[in-house]
Amino acid sequence: MPNRSHFNAGHRGMNYLNKNGKKHSSYVDFKVPKKTYHGFFIQDSIKFLKNLPDSSIQLILIDPPYNLDLAVWDTFTNYIGWAKQWLEEVERVLTDNGSFVIFGGYQYQNGKKGDLLEIMHHLRHNSNLLFVNLIIWYYKTGMGAQRFFSNRHEEILWYAKSKKYYFNLDDVRIPFDEKTKKVYRKDKRLNPKSIEKGKNPTNVWEIGRLQGSSTERVGHPTQKPLEVIRRLVRGLSYPGSTVLDFFAGSGTTGRVCIEEDRHSILVDNDKKSLDYFNKHLNNMKLEKFNKNYELLVNPTLKDFLDKLKKL
Ligand SMILES: C[S@@+](CC[C@H](N)C(=O)[O-])C[C@H]1O[C@@H](n2cnc3c(N)ncnc32)[C@H](O)[C@@H]1O
């Protein structure tokens, strides 16, 4: 069967715009802010979300409890009943070009307990969010198994509020090595600009999990690697926009936002999160990462949002 990918209207539309130097309707002409603001709220996320204004967040990036009994916060008798309460708020608080990213898994589940599959099913039937990608985060190390194939991936779901979702592919492309570039430059079918920019990272990401000895580690039991979070923050939000993580854990999302010039709102109901986050900030200092930012711990939401409005 012939390859029909070139008949795809979206693909053809993008090629037309690129060829004619035109911008997609989702294009945002942003300015890199001189300073960014980061609010850390020790609170229950459902309560917190109810107070957030409509259309105020560019990217919601969450790594919620998985219902796998990994910690005291990770066991539910009615997981989807609980999750529905925060899922309801997600669509409302996103900007029209905003995105929602959720980490999770289902590969260990066998008792029909709540998991990411139920969340997917719920969103399909109860929201207008558009499903953009299922990203497979693949890693080479993990537990062995005797009665099934050893698990080596986790899932990341990406939803958008509307078709106008913001996506900056160029900021997350993976550069080709010089040898590959040399070969590709000889291929007349390939666009020379694309060769220089690098390749689309695809929806399978090979990024190592954090090992116990990793210098990134700050002590949170389910801390995510900076590289995974950075690709999402860079691709789906822009400098000066606001990113919300309402299951912040150690605040990995906040650290990436500081480094990438986004504002962030971090929420976790465990006050130990602040200690972890301070370790992240300290690691940034050790790496001589100099950015002008202000961290506000447990401010009133109004005060925090007023700071952003004044910019
Ligand atoms: C999977 S961890 C997030 C880890 C994070 N991605 C990181 O890199 O450190 C989930 C977090 O959700 C928090 N949490 C669980 N239930 C919550 C609730 N109802 N409100 C706010 N935070 C909650 C837990 O305290 C935990 O830190």
XYZ file of C-alpha atoms and ligand atoms in Angstrom:
338
model
C 0.000 0.000 0.000
C 1.434 3.439 -0.875
C 2.380 5.804 1.922
C -0.501 8.287 2.199
C 1.017 10.514 4.912
C 1.437 13.344 2.363
C -2.368 13.453 1.986
C -2.740 14.499 5.619
C -4.364 17.954 5.562
C -2.597 19.165 8.727
C 0.766 18.090 7.385
C 0.131 19.760 4.031
C -1.067 22.936 5.750
C 2.099 23.171 7.845
C 4.288 22.595 4.772
C 2.444 25.377 2.937
C 2.955 27.810 5.833
C 6.638 26.915 6.186
C 7.289 27.297 2.460
C 5.612 30.692 2.373
C 7.212 32.005 5.561
C 3.797 32.261 7.276
C 2.964 31.531 10.909
C 0.483 28.961 12.209
C -2.554 30.409 14.043
C -1.116 29.067 17.324
C 2.013 31.210 16.956
C 2.818 33.334 20.025
C 5.109 36.352 19.838
C 6.544 36.145 23.364
C 9.134 38.200 25.211
C 11.518 36.525 27.631
C 10.697 38.051 31.059
C 13.470 39.661 33.109
C 12.187 37.886 36.220
C 9.853 34.940 36.866
C 7.554 34.181 39.828
C 6.997 30.811 41.457
C 4.305 30.135 44.048
C 4.568 27.011 46.244
C 1.229 26.252 47.903
C 1.010 23.585 50.611
C -2.633 22.692 50.108
C -5.041 20.088 48.866
C -5.094 20.355 45.081
C -8.859 20.071 44.623
C -9.517 22.960 47.000
C -6.764 24.977 45.343
C -8.010 24.442 41.791
C -11.510 25.654 42.572
C -10.112 29.134 43.271
C -8.072 29.441 40.081
C -9.546 31.788 37.457
C -10.769 30.476 34.082
C -8.289 30.427 31.177
C -5.308 31.392 33.337
C -2.832 28.555 32.768
C -0.801 27.729 29.639
C 0.389 24.291 30.702
C -0.853 21.944 33.402
C 1.758 19.276 33.960
C 0.976 16.696 36.640
C 2.349 13.437 37.949
C -0.524 12.401 40.218
C -0.683 9.516 42.693
C -0.803 6.251 40.708
C -2.866 4.131 43.146
C 0.016 1.663 43.427
C 0.589 1.931 47.171
C 4.018 3.513 46.626
C 3.572 5.947 49.534
C 0.923 7.007 52.067
C -0.557 9.329 49.434
C -0.794 6.556 46.862
C -3.754 4.362 47.902
C -7.392 4.969 46.936
C -10.604 2.991 47.264
C -12.290 5.086 44.570
C -9.476 6.522 42.450
C -11.536 7.839 39.563
C -14.131 9.299 41.945
C -11.306 11.340 43.468
C -9.585 12.128 40.155
C -12.822 13.389 38.570
C -12.825 16.282 41.008
C -9.543 17.707 39.731
C -10.062 16.640 36.115
C -13.220 18.778 36.072
C -11.179 21.913 36.791
C -8.402 21.268 34.275
C -10.298 22.255 31.132
C -11.726 25.363 32.768
C -8.399 26.840 33.921
C -6.466 26.213 30.682
C -5.974 29.026 28.159
C -7.417 28.398 24.689
C -3.993 27.413 23.350
C -3.098 25.550 26.545
C -2.159 21.923 27.174
C -2.631 19.315 29.857
C -0.013 16.634 30.472
C -0.481 13.751 32.841
C 1.989 11.042 33.847
C 0.882 7.630 34.919
C 0.810 3.969 34.191
C -1.309 0.897 34.150
C 1.159 -1.866 33.549
C 1.165 -3.140 37.132
C -2.597 -3.070 37.607
C -4.584 -6.262 37.713
C -7.385 -5.742 40.210
C -9.323 -3.264 38.027
C -8.198 -0.558 40.407
C -8.294 3.034 39.213
C -5.387 4.036 36.974
C -4.433 6.106 33.926
C -6.693 4.039 31.659
C -9.720 5.111 33.679
C -8.599 8.712 33.484
C -8.292 8.419 29.687
C -11.705 6.838 29.454
C -13.221 9.490 31.694
C -11.736 12.342 29.635
C -12.871 10.804 26.354
C -16.475 10.714 27.510
C -16.665 13.719 29.817
C -14.485 16.494 28.437
C -13.813 18.462 25.267
C -10.061 18.120 25.650
C -8.303 16.939 22.476
C -6.038 13.943 22.809
C -2.767 14.915 21.067
C -0.178 12.260 21.955
C 0.476 9.225 24.064
C 4.170 9.501 24.857
C 6.067 6.416 25.874
C 8.872 7.267 28.255
C 11.235 4.345 27.730
C 14.179 3.499 29.983
C 16.677 0.679 29.983
C 16.850 -0.175 33.667
C 14.255 -1.472 36.111
C 12.954 -4.507 37.978
C 13.283 -7.961 36.476
C 10.268 -10.257 35.984
C 9.700 -14.015 35.614
C 6.035 -14.267 34.674
C 5.706 -11.323 32.278
C 7.914 -9.018 30.179
C 9.879 -6.673 32.427
C 8.403 -3.200 32.423
C 10.555 -0.531 30.814
C 8.241 2.373 30.155
C 5.756 4.809 31.607
C 3.034 6.671 29.798
C 2.584 10.414 29.441
C -0.705 11.689 27.990
C -0.884 15.051 26.238
C -4.250 16.777 25.793
C -5.004 20.222 24.365
C -7.786 22.634 25.117
C -8.368 23.402 21.408
C -6.889 22.830 17.960
C -4.959 26.090 18.394
C -2.696 24.518 21.006
C 0.786 26.000 21.291
C 3.592 23.637 20.259
C 7.204 24.683 19.750
C 8.754 21.722 17.975
C 11.952 23.612 17.154
C 12.798 24.027 20.837
C 12.658 20.293 21.481
C 14.239 18.903 18.333
C 17.120 16.470 18.726
C 20.200 17.566 16.747
C 21.616 15.159 14.167
C 25.263 14.252 14.591
C 27.692 15.605 11.971
C 28.025 12.251 10.192
C 24.251 11.949 9.718
C 23.994 15.582 8.624
C 26.631 14.978 5.921
C 24.632 12.045 4.532
C 21.294 13.891 4.732
C 22.659 17.032 3.051
C 23.258 14.938 -0.081
C 19.619 13.818 -0.173
C 17.790 16.336 -2.380
C 14.389 15.278 -0.997
C 15.261 16.588 2.463
C 14.809 20.206 3.496
C 18.293 21.581 4.397
C 16.783 23.794 7.134
C 15.210 20.784 8.837
C 18.531 18.936 8.758
C 20.189 21.791 10.626
C 17.330 22.069 13.138
C 17.376 18.394 14.078
C 14.687 15.744 14.302
C 11.293 15.490 15.920
C 11.846 13.564 19.184
C 8.830 11.345 18.280
C 6.435 9.993 20.882
C 8.919 7.430 22.249
C 11.461 9.071 24.527
C 14.486 7.170 25.709
C 15.526 8.993 28.870
C 17.123 7.232 31.837
C 15.242 7.055 35.130
C 16.894 8.751 38.083
C 19.326 6.324 39.672
C 19.836 6.414 43.451
C 23.222 8.066 42.976
C 22.000 10.734 40.542
C 23.069 14.263 41.507
C 19.569 15.425 40.485
C 17.981 13.474 43.341
C 16.484 15.517 46.159
C 14.891 12.704 48.178
C 11.326 12.504 46.853
C 10.412 8.846 46.216
C 8.888 9.426 42.761
C 10.949 12.350 41.485
C 10.969 12.737 37.697
C 14.089 13.506 35.604
C 14.605 17.134 34.589
C 15.082 16.097 30.960
C 11.571 14.642 30.662
C 9.913 17.659 32.278
C 12.057 20.110 30.305
C 10.971 18.696 26.947
C 7.315 19.154 27.918
C 7.776 22.647 29.348
C 9.798 23.817 26.335
C 7.464 22.309 23.783
C 4.062 23.199 25.232
C 4.607 26.525 26.996
C 6.586 29.662 26.179
C 8.748 32.084 28.195
C 6.586 34.295 30.404
C 3.624 31.885 30.399
C 2.353 30.116 33.517
C 2.787 26.412 34.230
C 0.777 24.641 36.953
C 1.765 21.401 38.692
C -0.808 20.562 41.352
C 0.899 17.325 42.443
C 4.256 19.035 42.621
C 6.165 16.546 44.809
C 9.724 17.843 44.951
C 8.865 20.662 42.532
C 10.848 19.369 39.551
C 8.440 21.310 37.311
C 9.215 24.492 39.265
C 12.959 24.076 38.855
C 12.576 23.597 35.106
C 10.291 26.657 34.912
C 12.893 28.825 36.648
C 15.552 27.597 34.245
C 13.293 28.064 31.212
C 11.859 31.527 32.091
C 8.267 30.391 32.774
C 6.242 31.298 35.868
C 5.043 28.353 37.916
C 2.351 27.430 40.407
C 3.242 24.386 42.498
C 0.803 22.670 44.838
C 1.355 19.714 47.157
C -0.353 18.828 50.424
C 2.850 17.453 51.980
C 4.947 20.150 53.649
C 8.098 18.069 53.109
C 7.802 19.154 49.458
C 9.301 22.493 50.389
C 12.438 20.840 51.745
C 12.806 18.881 48.521
C 12.261 22.017 46.474
C 14.931 23.878 48.416
C 17.330 21.075 47.494
C 16.415 21.574 43.832
C 17.173 25.292 44.218
C 20.448 24.486 45.881
C 21.387 22.116 43.041
C 20.684 24.940 40.621
C 23.040 27.177 42.563
C 25.742 24.502 42.589
C 25.400 24.265 38.822
C 25.850 28.061 38.740
C 22.482 28.514 37.121
C 21.759 32.218 37.417
C 18.199 33.297 36.778
C 16.285 36.177 38.261
C 13.306 34.633 40.044
C 11.203 35.019 43.178
C 9.769 32.130 45.170
C 6.633 32.831 47.207
C 5.788 30.188 49.792
C 2.095 29.910 50.646
C 1.125 33.374 49.433
C -2.576 34.126 49.016
C -3.568 33.121 45.507
C -4.755 36.675 44.860
C -1.379 38.174 45.816
C 0.426 35.716 43.590
C -1.821 36.268 40.584
C -1.582 40.047 41.069
C 2.212 39.769 40.737
C 1.784 38.021 37.386
C -0.823 40.529 36.211
C 1.498 43.461 36.879
C 4.141 42.154 34.464
C 4.001 11.246 42.056
S 4.329 12.486 43.202
C 4.951 13.816 42.214
C 6.462 13.788 42.043
C 7.005 14.929 41.185
N 6.681 14.757 39.808
C 8.520 15.108 41.308
O 9.241 15.115 40.288
O 9.003 15.263 42.434
C 2.735 12.964 43.662
C 2.625 14.015 44.737
O 1.239 14.311 44.913
C 1.054 14.752 46.262
N -0.387 14.636 46.573
C -1.128 13.514 46.737
N -2.413 13.809 47.002
C -2.494 15.183 46.979
C -3.559 16.110 47.155
N -4.805 15.694 47.406
N -3.299 17.430 47.071
C -2.025 17.877 46.826
N -0.972 17.037 46.639
C -1.198 15.717 46.724
C 1.946 13.814 47.066
O 2.297 14.417 48.311
C 3.145 13.619 46.117
O 4.211 14.483 46.485
